[in-house]
Tab-separated table of C-alpha atoms in Angstrom:
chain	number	residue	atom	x	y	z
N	1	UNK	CA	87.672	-132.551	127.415
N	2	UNK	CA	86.564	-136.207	129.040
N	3	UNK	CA	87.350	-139.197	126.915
N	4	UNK	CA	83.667	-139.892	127.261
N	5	UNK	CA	82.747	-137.055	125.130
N	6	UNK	CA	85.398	-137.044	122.308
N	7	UNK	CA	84.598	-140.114	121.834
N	8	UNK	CA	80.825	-139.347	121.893
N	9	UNK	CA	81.782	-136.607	119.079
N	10	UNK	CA	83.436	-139.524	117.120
N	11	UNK	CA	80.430	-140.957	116.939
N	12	UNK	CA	77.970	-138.445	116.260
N	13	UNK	CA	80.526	-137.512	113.161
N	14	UNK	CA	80.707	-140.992	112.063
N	15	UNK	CA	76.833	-141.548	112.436
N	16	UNK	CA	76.292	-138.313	110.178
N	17	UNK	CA	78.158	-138.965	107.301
N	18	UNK	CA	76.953	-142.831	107.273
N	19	UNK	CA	73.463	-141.083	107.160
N	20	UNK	CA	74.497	-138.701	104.869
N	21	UNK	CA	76.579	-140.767	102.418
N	22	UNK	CA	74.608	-144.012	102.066
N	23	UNK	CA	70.765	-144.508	102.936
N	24	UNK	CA	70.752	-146.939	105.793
N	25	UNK	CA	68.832	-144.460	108.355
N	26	UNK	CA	66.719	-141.141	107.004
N	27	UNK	CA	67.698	-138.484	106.484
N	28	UNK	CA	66.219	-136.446	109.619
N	29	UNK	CA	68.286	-138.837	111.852
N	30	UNK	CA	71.459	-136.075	111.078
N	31	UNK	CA	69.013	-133.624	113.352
N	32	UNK	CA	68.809	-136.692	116.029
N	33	UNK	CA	73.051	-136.853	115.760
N	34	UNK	CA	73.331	-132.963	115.742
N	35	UNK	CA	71.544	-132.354	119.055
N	36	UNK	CA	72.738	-135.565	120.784
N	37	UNK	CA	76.221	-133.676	119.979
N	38	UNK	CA	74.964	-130.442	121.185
N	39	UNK	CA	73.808	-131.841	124.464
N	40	UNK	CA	77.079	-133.338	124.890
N	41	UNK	CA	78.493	-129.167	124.186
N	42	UNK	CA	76.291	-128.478	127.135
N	43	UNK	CA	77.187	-130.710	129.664
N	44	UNK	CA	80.704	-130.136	129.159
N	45	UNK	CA	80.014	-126.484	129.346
N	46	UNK	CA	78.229	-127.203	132.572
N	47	UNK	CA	80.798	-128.804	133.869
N	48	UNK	CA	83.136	-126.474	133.166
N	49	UNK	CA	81.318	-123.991	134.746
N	50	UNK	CA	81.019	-126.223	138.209
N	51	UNK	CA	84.360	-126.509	138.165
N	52	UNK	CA	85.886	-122.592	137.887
N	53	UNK	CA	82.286	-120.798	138.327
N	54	UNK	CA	83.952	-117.278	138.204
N	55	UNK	CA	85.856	-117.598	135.302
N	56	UNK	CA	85.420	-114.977	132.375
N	57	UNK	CA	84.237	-115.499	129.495
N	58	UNK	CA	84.546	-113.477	126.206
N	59	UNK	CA	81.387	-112.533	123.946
N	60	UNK	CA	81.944	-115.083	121.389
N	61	UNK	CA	82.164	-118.032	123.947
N	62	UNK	CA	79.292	-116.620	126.077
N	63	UNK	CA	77.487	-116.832	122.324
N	64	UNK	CA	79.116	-120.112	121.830
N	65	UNK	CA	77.524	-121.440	125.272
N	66	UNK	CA	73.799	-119.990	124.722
N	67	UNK	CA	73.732	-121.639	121.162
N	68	UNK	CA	74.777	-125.038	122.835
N	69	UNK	CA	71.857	-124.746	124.952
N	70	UNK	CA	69.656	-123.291	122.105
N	71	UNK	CA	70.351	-125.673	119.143
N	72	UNK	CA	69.914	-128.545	121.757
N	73	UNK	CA	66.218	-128.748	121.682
N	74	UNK	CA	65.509	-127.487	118.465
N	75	UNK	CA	67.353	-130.204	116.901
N	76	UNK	CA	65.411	-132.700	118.864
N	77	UNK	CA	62.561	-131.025	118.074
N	78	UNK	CA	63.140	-131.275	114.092
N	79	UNK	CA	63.753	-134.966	114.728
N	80	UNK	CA	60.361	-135.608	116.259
N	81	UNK	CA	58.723	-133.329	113.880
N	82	UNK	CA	60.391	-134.993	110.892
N	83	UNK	CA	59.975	-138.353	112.186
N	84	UNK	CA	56.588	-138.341	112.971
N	85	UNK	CA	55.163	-136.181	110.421
């Protein structure tokens, strides 16, 4: 894993339990957090993939992969939904 992304992670954790644990941002930010961290899943995943393309993967992490890219834009979708509602 880059350093680019752990420390993307860091944030994203950090960010959701300031959200969570005091009331500086709403609440629906943790859905803005959540899918930022998600598209960071998916990039890495992509590059992964670039870098060994034939490289087997077992049913979980083939599950694991396909949520990534699910959850991404659902949770920016809840954002905007929440946010401008």
């Amino acid at each position: 894993m880059s350093k680019l992304i752990c420390i993307l992670y860091v944030f994203i954790i950090l960010a959701i339990v300031l959200i969570l644990f005091t009331n500086c941002l709403p609440e629906h930010f943790v859905f803005l957090f959540a899918g930022i961290g998600f598209l960071g899943s998916c990039i890495e995943d992509i590059r992964e993939w670039r870098k060994k393309p034939k490289i087997h993967f077992s049913s979980f992490d083939k599950f694991m992969k396909i949520g990534h890219f699910i959850l991404c834009p659902l949770d920016f979708l809840a954002f905007f939904v929440q946010h401008y509602k």
